[in-house]
Each structure stands twice: as structure tokens, then as C-alpha cells.
Amino acid sequence: MPDRALRKLVNSISFRIALPSFFTILLFIIAIFFIILPELEKSFISRKQETIRELTETVWSLLESYSEREQSGELTREDAQNRAISRIRKLRYGIDKKDYFWINDTYPRMVMHPYRPDLEGKDISDFEDPNGVFPFRKFVDLVNKKGSGYIDYLWQWKDDPLKISPKSSYVMGFKPWGWIIGTGMYLDDVHAEMAAIRIKLKVISAGILFIVSLLAAYSIRQSILADRERENIAIEREQLLESLAQSTERFRNLLETTSDWIWETDRSGRYIYSSPRVKDVLGYAPEETINKDLMDLASPRSSEALSPQYEELLRAKKPFSGFECTCLGKDGQVVVLENNAVPVVNEEQVLLGFRGIARDITDRKVAMEALKKSRDDLRASLEETVASLASTAEKRDPYTAGHQLRVDRLACAIAKQLDLSEDEIEGLHIAALLHDIGKITLPSEYLAKPTELSKKERAIIECHPEVGYEILKPIHFPWPIADIVYQHHEHLDGTGYPQGLMDKDILLEAKILAVADVVEAMSSHRPYRPSLGITKALDEIRDGRGIRYHAPSVDACLHLIQEKKIEFCTEDWCQIFL
């Protein structure tokens, strides 16, 4: 085949190898930025709206309590209203504690606004935002028609009257006093958070594209080299076949042009013939290898490690292939040889020696090490991304900082006790670090509340496994991470949440994670209670063994702690001693 045609074919093959990889990554990035992120933003706004609705309903309940005191005669209406206004004026929430509530009546007049006291007691029916929207009229119309709902408009940024930003508010009417109570979220906050996520994804995507480009370039290069090598081998093989038809001498001459080192040994493994190719492979002249064996050419470390194995191959008197040995060339260069040989016997089937070839696979070994390093780098990148996500969740809940890492340590130790594979343990490790990722959408005041949560608040907290599932579901992990996170609060008897699954429907990793989570949570401090201690934590899983908690996981956990394979310190957990 002409060189030009061969290069054209090689380039065509190389592009067919590289293009699918690039298109796959590009489609993945397009899906993230044009499908997943817009849906995530919609979901984020929806959850924010749900949060302000719940907060407004809570403050509405506060008004109701004062109204009841008025109706009972305990307070006059004026006193009840003043007290309600005083309490609501001081209420704040949000990351910077500047989000607030206001009250206007159905006239509409401003009853109370913590950042606009200049409007209090005034007619605000003609108050107009820069877009021509009369928000307070809309509040009154919405409450009269539906009792409550959402309104979008422009308003000053929290306590900064000079900055005007888009705002979405939830208002709710309080009929006994003719009031409207409301609070809202600033859409700039949502857009800023989404922008930060986009920036991170852009950096990650750029990194992935760069790595894929390097791998594709490497694959193309190896494909070209392999095609050239195959071409050389084909040419040499064709010449060899032609030579074999002419004479034994010509066969030997052609045979010695092959790229591999051809050799023959006696029954003890010492070379009695060595092709000239050995000069290119090891730098020795063929005669310099005569009466030496492979172990004489091997590096000291390889010789020590491989001598028993090589002697066993010779004693077996059978063909062998793929025997790799690291040798030292004449100039001290390191060469990895792959040896393949067949026994040579006489008519009486007595072993005379071996005939074989030695192939220089140094480049292949180097390439394999490079591929392994690339794979390890990708895995490290995944670990860093997961750690970043886990850190994001813990920043929302500082009272449980380190919880996910401690649960990860204990869960992986239990998995090792249960003889799970390394791949399964790695998947459990990722799931443990992310099992509370759903808490990033929960109100921070619930997470840091210093008293017991109400029934409604607990119900909201118990949504975090489902939220974590929705966050992780679109990410294509090699393991069922989203399902493990979804199920980590499920119990064998169906009393867990959020799905109430039974034993057979719960993943093994989720069962292990549930035991580790309970032990860590009970033995650690929480804002609403001090640590219950490791003894009570172990009593809990012991009492629930086989009922709520996976029995083998409970047994493994008890063994680890009682045998001090994993220990607890006063401030934090010590390392695992396995």
C-alpha cells in the first residue's frame, strides 16, 4: 500500500476513534447547561417559594394566637395588634439575617415595615415600582380573590433603599383584623447561587475536555504507531514466506531481520543461538549472549523475584508465553522483554531445549502506566468534587460539621468487616460523604434550632433524603449513589422515611449507612441536646438488630467498637485501625 494511501487510512481511523469521544462529552456538557441547570434553577426557585410560604403561614399563626387572646378578653384589640407588630418587626431569617416580614391592611395602608418606617400608617395604594406595577394593590386583589399567593415586582434590596431588585413575595390575608402579612425572596440571590454553580461546572467541563483531548491524542498516536508496526510486520512476514520457499539459508537470513529477538536455549535455559536483533533490543552482540540465560540478563531485583518461576517453566517442559522480565541492556538501559517459547524435542521426545522470541514491550508498559495514572487522576477529581459537595452541605449545618466524614469512616469499616468488594466500598464511601446533601435546601434556622423541632419542622427535615436523591439522580456515578442516599433513613420494618421501604427493597449499602448514621448521630452533640454517648448509641442498634437495622451490619459495628478497631475521642473520632 503506498505511503500516502496508508497515511490517509490511518488519519481516517484516528478520527473515527476520536470523534465519538468528543461528541459524547459535548452532548454531556450541553445537557448540563441547557437541560439540567434550567430545571435545577426552576426547582430551586420553587423550593424557595415553598419556604417563604411556610414562613408566612408560621407568622400568620402568631397573629392568630394574639387574635384568640383578644377574643378571650385577655387583651384589647389595640394591645393585641401592637404586641403582634412588635414581635413580627423583629423577626429575621436568611443567611445574612436581613430577610423580614411586613404588614399592610386591605385599604391599603402600611401597618408595619421594618425597613420602611416612613411608609407606616400611610396610604400605599399609589405606590408604584419602576416597572409600573402597583404591588400593594395586587396584594389586596390577590388576598380578596384567593386568600394568599405569590406576586412578582421590584422592591428595595433588604435594608438598602438605594438598590432596587426583582422580588417574589408570598402574601396571606388575616381576616379578623383586615391585615395582609407577607415576606419574599430576592431573585438576584437565586441567580447568584446558580451563577456560582455554572462557573464550577464550566471549570470541571473544561478540565474533562482537556483530559479527553489528551487521551484522544494519545489514542490516535498509538493507533498510528500500531498501524505502522503492523505494516512493518506484514512486510517482514511476506518476505519471510518468500524466503522459505527458496532455501533454509535464505529463511535464516530473513528471519534475523524481524523486530523481535529470536533465540534458542539448551535444556538448562542457556542460549545456544541468538539473532542479531538482540543488538537493537539489549545492545549485546549475538555472540555475547551465548551460554548465558535469561536471568543473567535480568536486573538484580527481577532475577531474585523471577528465578524460581523461570526454573519451574523450564522443568515443566511445556510451551510458555507472556513471561515478562525486566532486563538491563549493555549500556545499563532498562528493557522489559516478553518471552514466548516452545520446547524442542527429538524423535524420542527427549527435551533438547527451547526455541522462542523475546519482544521489547517497554513502550507498552510505559503506556500502561500512563493510562493508569490518567485513570487515578480522574478518580481523584471525582473524590475532590464529592468532597466539595459534602462540604457545601455541612456549611449549611455547622452544628453537624464532620458528621458525614465520621459516618463515612464507620460505614466503610463496617463494609470491610462484611467483606464487600473494593468497588462496593468505594461506592459506599461516595454515598456516605453525600448522604446529607439534601440539607442544603432546608431552612438554616431549622438545622440550628436549639430546641426540639415541631412536627411540621421535623416533616420538612425528613424531606432531605428525597431532596438529595433529586440532586444526585442526574449525575451518572458508577454506583447507585442517589438510591443509597434516598434510602439511608429507611428501616427493615418499614418505619423509616421517606418511602417506608421494607427489608428486601433497601440496598445493602443503605442498610450499612443507616447503622453508621445512627451511631454517629447519637454519640455526637446536636444544637438541641448534648451527646447521648456511645453506650446509648450501641444500645439503640443492639435493640433494633434485625427489626429496624441490618443484623450483620449491627454485629460488625459492635465488633469494631468493642474490639477497638475504631475508637471514639471526646472531640472527634479517631482514625480507623484496620
PDB file of C-alpha atoms in Angstrom, residues 95-317:
ATOM      1  CA  ILE A  95     -28.101  33.729  55.555  1.00  0.00           C
ATOM      2  CA  ASP A  96     -27.372  37.360  56.488  1.00  0.00           C
ATOM      3  CA  LYS A  97     -30.441  37.619  58.811  1.00  0.00           C
ATOM      4  CA  LYS A  98     -31.873  40.519  56.788  1.00  0.00           C
ATOM      5  CA  ASP A  99     -34.959  38.866  55.289  1.00  0.00           C
ATOM      6  CA  TYR A 100     -38.087  40.156  57.020  1.00  0.00           C
ATOM      7  CA  PHE A 101     -41.923  40.296  57.200  1.00  0.00           C
ATOM      8  CA  TRP A 102     -44.240  43.288  56.648  1.00  0.00           C
ATOM      9  CA  ILE A 103     -47.928  44.020  57.298  1.00  0.00           C
ATOM     10  CA  ASN A 104     -50.352  46.182  55.366  1.00  0.00           C
ATOM     11  CA  ASP A 105     -54.132  46.371  55.510  1.00  0.00           C
ATOM     12  CA  THR A 106     -56.673  45.994  52.699  1.00  0.00           C
ATOM     13  CA  TYR A 107     -57.106  49.781  52.210  1.00  0.00           C
ATOM     14  CA  PRO A 108     -54.120  49.502  51.558  1.00  0.00           C
ATOM     15  CA  ARG A 109     -52.119  51.284  54.268  1.00  0.00           C
ATOM     16  CA  MET A 110     -48.750  50.204  55.592  1.00  0.00           C
ATOM     17  CA  VAL A 111     -49.191  48.801  59.089  1.00  0.00           C
ATOM     18  CA  MET A 112     -45.569  47.795  59.702  1.00  0.00           C
ATOM     19  CA  HIS A 113     -42.391  47.559  57.617  1.00  0.00           C
ATOM     20  CA  PRO A 114     -39.049  47.099  59.448  1.00  0.00           C
ATOM     21  CA  TYR A 115     -37.001  48.799  56.705  1.00  0.00           C
ATOM     22  CA  ARG A 116     -39.559  51.423  55.568  1.00  0.00           C
ATOM     23  CA  PRO A 117     -40.955  53.004  58.733  1.00  0.00           C
ATOM     24  CA  ASP A 118     -41.555  56.124  56.642  1.00  0.00           C
ATOM     25  CA  LEU A 119     -44.479  54.323  54.962  1.00  0.00           C
ATOM     26  CA  GLU A 120     -46.172  53.144  58.163  1.00  0.00           C
ATOM     27  CA  GLY A 121     -49.712  54.491  58.583  1.00  0.00           C
ATOM     28  CA  LYS A 122     -49.701  55.934  55.056  1.00  0.00           C
ATOM     29  CA  ASP A 123     -51.877  55.191  52.043  1.00  0.00           C
ATOM     30  CA  ILE A 124     -49.741  52.980  49.732  1.00  0.00           C
ATOM     31  CA  SER A 125     -52.342  52.258  47.053  1.00  0.00           C
ATOM     32  CA  ASP A 126     -50.466  54.512  44.622  1.00  0.00           C
ATOM     33  CA  PHE A 127     -47.036  53.058  45.406  1.00  0.00           C
ATOM     34  CA  GLU A 128     -45.566  52.039  42.034  1.00  0.00           C
ATOM     35  CA  ASP A 129     -42.363  50.121  41.249  1.00  0.00           C
ATOM     36  CA  PRO A 130     -40.033  51.118  38.344  1.00  0.00           C
ATOM     37  CA  ASN A 131     -41.856  48.714  36.001  1.00  0.00           C
ATOM     38  CA  GLY A 132     -45.243  50.364  36.602  1.00  0.00           C
ATOM     39  CA  VAL A 133     -46.523  47.623  38.933  1.00  0.00           C
ATOM     40  CA  PHE A 134     -48.688  48.627  41.917  1.00  0.00           C
ATOM     41  CA  PRO A 135     -47.656  45.821  44.264  1.00  0.00           C
ATOM     42  CA  PHE A 136     -49.866  46.695  47.231  1.00  0.00           C
ATOM     43  CA  ARG A 137     -52.959  46.891  45.063  1.00  0.00           C
ATOM     44  CA  LYS A 138     -52.056  43.463  43.697  1.00  0.00           C
ATOM     45  CA  PHE A 139     -51.619  42.128  47.255  1.00  0.00           C
ATOM     46  CA  VAL A 140     -55.132  43.285  48.168  1.00  0.00           C
ATOM     47  CA  ASP A 141     -56.685  41.916  44.958  1.00  0.00           C
ATOM     48  CA  LEU A 142     -54.941  38.560  45.373  1.00  0.00           C
ATOM     49  CA  VAL A 143     -55.971  38.191  49.038  1.00  0.00           C
ATOM     50  CA  ASN A 144     -59.584  39.195  48.280  1.00  0.00           C
ATOM     51  CA  LYS A 145     -59.801  36.605  45.495  1.00  0.00           C
ATOM     52  CA  LYS A 146     -57.722  33.699  46.772  1.00  0.00           C
ATOM     53  CA  GLY A 147     -56.735  34.467  50.346  1.00  0.00           C
ATOM     54  CA  SER A 148     -52.995  34.075  49.590  1.00  0.00           C
ATOM     55  CA  GLY A 149     -50.475  33.729  46.766  1.00  0.00           C
ATOM     56  CA  TYR A 150     -47.302  34.940  45.062  1.00  0.00           C
ATOM     57  CA  ILE A 151     -46.631  38.351  43.442  1.00  0.00           C
ATOM     58  CA  ASP A 152     -43.515  39.421  41.445  1.00  0.00           C
ATOM     59  CA  TYR A 153     -42.408  43.089  41.472  1.00  0.00           C
ATOM     60  CA  LEU A 154     -39.408  45.359  42.080  1.00  0.00           C
ATOM     61  CA  TRP A 155     -38.507  46.459  45.621  1.00  0.00           C
ATOM     62  CA  GLN A 156     -35.536  47.793  47.539  1.00  0.00           C
ATOM     63  CA  TRP A 157     -32.791  45.321  48.389  1.00  0.00           C
ATOM     64  CA  LYS A 158     -33.476  44.355  52.020  1.00  0.00           C
ATOM     65  CA  ASP A 159     -32.304  47.320  54.142  1.00  0.00           C
ATOM     66  CA  ASP A 160     -30.683  49.205  51.235  1.00  0.00           C
ATOM     67  CA  PRO A 161     -33.221  51.725  49.819  1.00  0.00           C
ATOM     68  CA  LEU A 162     -30.819  52.739  47.013  1.00  0.00           C
ATOM     69  CA  LYS A 163     -30.727  49.294  45.412  1.00  0.00           C
ATOM     70  CA  ILE A 164     -33.842  48.017  43.587  1.00  0.00           C
ATOM     71  CA  SER A 165     -34.066  44.291  42.794  1.00  0.00           C
ATOM     72  CA  PRO A 166     -36.657  41.800  41.457  1.00  0.00           C
ATOM     73  CA  LYS A 167     -38.576  40.169  44.279  1.00  0.00           C
ATOM     74  CA  SER A 168     -41.141  37.369  44.545  1.00  0.00           C
ATOM     75  CA  SER A 169     -43.325  37.636  47.670  1.00  0.00           C
ATOM     76  CA  TYR A 170     -45.934  35.438  49.273  1.00  0.00           C
ATOM     77  CA  VAL A 171     -48.826  37.289  50.954  1.00  0.00           C
ATOM     78  CA  MET A 172     -51.607  35.918  53.117  1.00  0.00           C
ATOM     79  CA  GLY A 173     -54.708  37.660  54.438  1.00  0.00           C
ATOM     80  CA  PHE A 174     -55.682  37.765  58.113  1.00  0.00           C
ATOM     81  CA  LYS A 175     -59.430  38.468  58.037  1.00  0.00           C
ATOM     82  CA  PRO A 176     -60.109  39.136  61.771  1.00  0.00           C
ATOM     83  CA  TRP A 177     -58.028  42.347  61.615  1.00  0.00           C
ATOM     84  CA  GLY A 178     -58.182  43.022  57.872  1.00  0.00           C
ATOM     85  CA  TRP A 179     -54.404  42.654  57.592  1.00  0.00           C
ATOM     86  CA  ILE A 180     -52.136  41.187  54.935  1.00  0.00           C
ATOM     87  CA  ILE A 181     -48.883  39.574  56.114  1.00  0.00           C
ATOM     88  CA  GLY A 182     -46.090  38.884  53.656  1.00  0.00           C
ATOM     89  CA  THR A 183     -42.435  38.075  53.047  1.00  0.00           C
ATOM     90  CA  GLY A 184     -40.399  37.413  49.921  1.00  0.00           C
ATOM     91  CA  MET A 185     -37.247  36.233  48.261  1.00  0.00           C
ATOM     92  CA  TYR A 186     -34.887  38.257  46.071  1.00  0.00           C
ATOM     93  CA  LEU A 187     -34.404  36.586  42.686  1.00  0.00           C
ATOM     94  CA  ASP A 188     -30.868  38.011  42.496  1.00  0.00           C
ATOM     95  CA  ASP A 189     -29.948  35.646  45.350  1.00  0.00           C
ATOM     96  CA  VAL A 190     -31.152  32.659  43.345  1.00  0.00           C
ATOM     97  CA  HIS A 191     -29.402  33.836  40.170  1.00  0.00           C
ATOM     98  CA  ALA A 192     -26.152  34.403  42.090  1.00  0.00           C
ATOM     99  CA  GLU A 193     -26.205  30.863  43.502  1.00  0.00           C
ATOM    100  CA  MET A 194     -26.939  29.393  40.082  1.00  0.00           C
ATOM    101  CA  ALA A 195     -24.132  31.504  38.563  1.00  0.00           C
ATOM    102  CA  ALA A 196     -21.692  30.036  41.082  1.00  0.00           C
ATOM    103  CA  ILE A 197     -22.811  26.522  40.145  1.00  0.00           C
ATOM    104  CA  ARG A 198     -22.393  27.327  36.443  1.00  0.00           C
ATOM    105  CA  ILE A 199     -18.854  28.601  36.997  1.00  0.00           C
ATOM    106  CA  LYS A 200     -17.904  25.404  38.829  1.00  0.00           C
ATOM    107  CA  LEU A 201     -19.408  23.269  36.083  1.00  0.00           C
ATOM    108  CA  LYS A 202     -17.565  25.268  33.426  1.00  0.00           C
ATOM    109  CA  VAL A 203     -14.243  24.670  35.175  1.00  0.00           C
ATOM    110  CA  ILE A 204     -14.984  20.954  35.599  1.00  0.00           C
ATOM    111  CA  SER A 205     -16.174  20.630  31.992  1.00  0.00           C
ATOM    112  CA  ALA A 206     -13.051  22.375  30.711  1.00  0.00           C
ATOM    113  CA  GLY A 207     -10.919  20.006  32.755  1.00  0.00           C
ATOM    114  CA  ILE A 208     -12.762  16.967  31.416  1.00  0.00           C
ATOM    115  CA  LEU A 209     -12.452  18.199  27.830  1.00  0.00           C
ATOM    116  CA  PHE A 210      -8.741  18.773  28.328  1.00  0.00           C
ATOM    117  CA  ILE A 211      -8.213  15.266  29.718  1.00  0.00           C
ATOM    118  CA  VAL A 212     -10.326  13.694  26.961  1.00  0.00           C
ATOM    119  CA  SER A 213      -8.331  15.629  24.378  1.00  0.00           C
ATOM    120  CA  LEU A 214      -5.078  14.280  25.790  1.00  0.00           C
ATOM    121  CA  LEU A 215      -6.445  10.728  25.855  1.00  0.00           C
ATOM    122  CA  ALA A 216      -7.787  11.069  22.313  1.00  0.00           C
ATOM    123  CA  ALA A 217      -4.427  12.407  21.092  1.00  0.00           C
ATOM    124  CA  TYR A 218      -2.661   9.551  22.834  1.00  0.00           C
ATOM    125  CA  SER A 219      -5.082   7.005  21.310  1.00  0.00           C
ATOM    126  CA  ILE A 220      -4.562   8.474  17.830  1.00  0.00           C
ATOM    127  CA  ARG A 221      -0.797   8.350  18.247  1.00  0.00           C
ATOM    128  CA  GLN A 222      -0.893   4.754  19.447  1.00  0.00           C
ATOM    129  CA  SER A 223      -3.202   3.835  16.574  1.00  0.00           C
ATOM    130  CA  ILE A 224      -0.772   5.358  14.067  1.00  0.00           C
ATOM    131  CA  LEU A 225       2.209   3.607  15.668  1.00  0.00           C
ATOM    132  CA  ALA A 226       0.314   0.313  15.767  1.00  0.00           C
ATOM    133  CA  ASP A 227      -0.641   0.624  12.089  1.00  0.00           C
ATOM    134  CA  ARG A 228       2.954   1.329  11.165  1.00  0.00           C
ATOM    135  CA  GLU A 229       4.123  -1.594  13.270  1.00  0.00           C
ATOM    136  CA  ARG A 230       1.542  -3.871  11.664  1.00  0.00           C
ATOM    137  CA  GLU A 231       2.681  -2.675   8.247  1.00  0.00           C
ATOM    138  CA  ASN A 232       6.295  -3.496   9.105  1.00  0.00           C
ATOM    139  CA  ILE A 233       5.335  -6.907  10.440  1.00  0.00           C
ATOM    140  CA  ALA A 234       3.250  -7.620   7.336  1.00  0.00           C
ATOM    141  CA  ILE A 235       6.159  -6.704   5.064  1.00  0.00           C
ATOM    142  CA  GLU A 236       8.614  -8.819   7.052  1.00  0.00           C
ATOM    143  CA  ARG A 237       6.179 -11.749   7.119  1.00  0.00           C
ATOM    144  CA  GLU A 238       5.690 -11.541   3.360  1.00  0.00           C
ATOM    145  CA  GLN A 239       9.450 -11.519   2.800  1.00  0.00           C
ATOM    146  CA  LEU A 240       9.842 -14.456   5.177  1.00  0.00           C
ATOM    147  CA  LEU A 241       7.258 -16.551   3.319  1.00  0.00           C
ATOM    148  CA  GLU A 242       9.002 -15.873   0.006  1.00  0.00           C
ATOM    149  CA  SER A 243      12.375 -16.789   1.508  1.00  0.00           C
ATOM    150  CA  LEU A 244      11.081 -20.041   2.987  1.00  0.00           C
ATOM    151  CA  ALA A 245      10.206 -21.262  -0.479  1.00  0.00           C
ATOM    152  CA  GLN A 246      13.792 -20.793  -1.732  1.00  0.00           C
ATOM    153  CA  SER A 247      16.192 -22.205   0.872  1.00  0.00           C
ATOM    154  CA  THR A 248      16.871 -22.753   4.539  1.00  0.00           C
ATOM    155  CA  GLU A 249      19.765 -20.340   4.446  1.00  0.00           C
ATOM    156  CA  ARG A 250      17.686 -17.575   2.982  1.00  0.00           C
ATOM    157  CA  PHE A 251      14.991 -18.345   5.572  1.00  0.00           C
ATOM    158  CA  ARG A 252      17.529 -17.821   8.347  1.00  0.00           C
ATOM    159  CA  ASN A 253      18.754 -14.543   6.853  1.00  0.00           C
ATOM    160  CA  LEU A 254      15.245 -13.150   6.574  1.00  0.00           C
ATOM    161  CA  LEU A 255      14.302 -14.448   9.997  1.00  0.00           C
ATOM    162  CA  GLU A 256      17.093 -12.401  11.517  1.00  0.00           C
ATOM    163  CA  THR A 257      15.557  -9.174  10.200  1.00  0.00           C
ATOM    164  CA  THR A 258      12.444  -9.473  12.380  1.00  0.00           C
ATOM    165  CA  SER A 259      11.805  -6.830  15.023  1.00  0.00           C
ATOM    166  CA  ASP A 260      11.821  -9.479  17.776  1.00  0.00           C
ATOM    167  CA  TRP A 261      14.862 -11.173  19.246  1.00  0.00           C
ATOM    168  CA  ILE A 262      14.818 -14.850  18.293  1.00  0.00           C
ATOM    169  CA  TRP A 263      16.713 -17.300  20.441  1.00  0.00           C
ATOM    170  CA  GLU A 264      17.305 -20.962  21.212  1.00  0.00           C
ATOM    171  CA  THR A 265      18.423 -22.477  24.509  1.00  0.00           C
ATOM    172  CA  ASP A 266      19.596 -25.845  25.744  1.00  0.00           C
ATOM    173  CA  ARG A 267      17.584 -27.766  28.306  1.00  0.00           C
ATOM    174  CA  SER A 268      19.097 -25.708  31.166  1.00  0.00           C
ATOM    175  CA  GLY A 269      17.947 -22.440  29.579  1.00  0.00           C
ATOM    176  CA  ARG A 270      21.337 -21.225  28.323  1.00  0.00           C
ATOM    177  CA  TYR A 271      21.315 -19.548  24.895  1.00  0.00           C
ATOM    178  CA  ILE A 272      22.842 -21.561  22.031  1.00  0.00           C
ATOM    179  CA  TYR A 273      21.538 -19.231  19.305  1.00  0.00           C
ATOM    180  CA  SER A 274      20.770 -15.543  19.360  1.00  0.00           C
ATOM    181  CA  SER A 275      19.517 -13.493  16.402  1.00  0.00           C
ATOM    182  CA  PRO A 276      21.215 -10.190  15.517  1.00  0.00           C
ATOM    183  CA  ARG A 277      18.104  -8.344  16.735  1.00  0.00           C
ATOM    184  CA  VAL A 278      19.448  -8.671  20.267  1.00  0.00           C
ATOM    185  CA  LYS A 279      21.858  -5.855  19.381  1.00  0.00           C
ATOM    186  CA  ASP A 280      18.925  -3.458  18.875  1.00  0.00           C
ATOM    187  CA  VAL A 281      16.992  -4.726  21.888  1.00  0.00           C
ATOM    188  CA  LEU A 282      19.722  -5.036  24.531  1.00  0.00           C
ATOM    189  CA  GLY A 283      22.866  -3.671  22.886  1.00  0.00           C
ATOM    190  CA  TYR A 284      24.673  -7.045  23.024  1.00  0.00           C
ATOM    191  CA  ALA A 285      26.225  -8.715  20.002  1.00  0.00           C
ATOM    192  CA  PRO A 286      24.601 -12.141  19.424  1.00  0.00           C
ATOM    193  CA  GLU A 287      27.787 -13.981  20.476  1.00  0.00           C
ATOM    194  CA  GLU A 288      27.881 -12.114  23.801  1.00  0.00           C
ATOM    195  CA  THR A 289      24.634 -13.815  24.883  1.00  0.00           C
ATOM    196  CA  ILE A 290      25.759 -17.373  24.130  1.00  0.00           C
ATOM    197  CA  ASN A 291      25.961 -19.613  27.259  1.00  0.00           C
ATOM    198  CA  LYS A 292      24.053 -17.033  29.284  1.00  0.00           C
ATOM    199  CA  ASP A 293      20.459 -17.498  30.435  1.00  0.00           C
ATOM    200  CA  LEU A 294      17.640 -15.001  30.789  1.00  0.00           C
ATOM    201  CA  MET A 295      18.319 -14.447  34.499  1.00  0.00           C
ATOM    202  CA  ASP A 296      21.913 -13.407  33.659  1.00  0.00           C
ATOM    203  CA  LEU A 297      20.469 -10.523  31.607  1.00  0.00           C
ATOM    204  CA  ALA A 298      17.744  -9.609  34.117  1.00  0.00           C
ATOM    205  CA  SER A 299      18.032  -6.752  36.605  1.00  0.00           C
ATOM    206  CA  PRO A 300      19.035  -7.879  40.127  1.00  0.00           C
ATOM    207  CA  ARG A 301      15.540  -7.346  41.502  1.00  0.00           C
ATOM    208  CA  SER A 302      13.840  -9.217  38.631  1.00  0.00           C
ATOM    209  CA  SER A 303      16.367 -12.027  38.810  1.00  0.00           C
ATOM    210  CA  GLU A 304      15.716 -12.530  42.516  1.00  0.00           C
ATOM    211  CA  ALA A 305      11.946 -12.436  42.043  1.00  0.00           C
ATOM    212  CA  LEU A 306      11.622 -14.460  38.818  1.00  0.00           C
ATOM    213  CA  SER A 307      14.345 -17.133  39.069  1.00  0.00           C
ATOM    214  CA  PRO A 308      12.152 -19.760  40.828  1.00  0.00           C
ATOM    215  CA  GLN A 309       9.309 -19.169  38.361  1.00  0.00           C
ATOM    216  CA  TYR A 310      11.607 -19.363  35.318  1.00  0.00           C
ATOM    217  CA  GLU A 311      13.202 -22.597  36.546  1.00  0.00           C
ATOM    218  CA  GLU A 312       9.726 -24.058  37.055  1.00  0.00           C
ATOM    219  CA  LEU A 313       8.797 -23.189  33.430  1.00  0.00           C
ATOM    220  CA  LEU A 314      11.915 -24.977  32.171  1.00  0.00           C
ATOM    221  CA  ARG A 315      11.246 -28.058  34.328  1.00  0.00           C
ATOM    222  CA  ALA A 316       7.631 -28.236  33.082  1.00  0.00           C
ATOM    223  CA  LYS A 317       8.915 -28.862  29.515  1.00  0.00           C
TER     224      LYS A 317
END
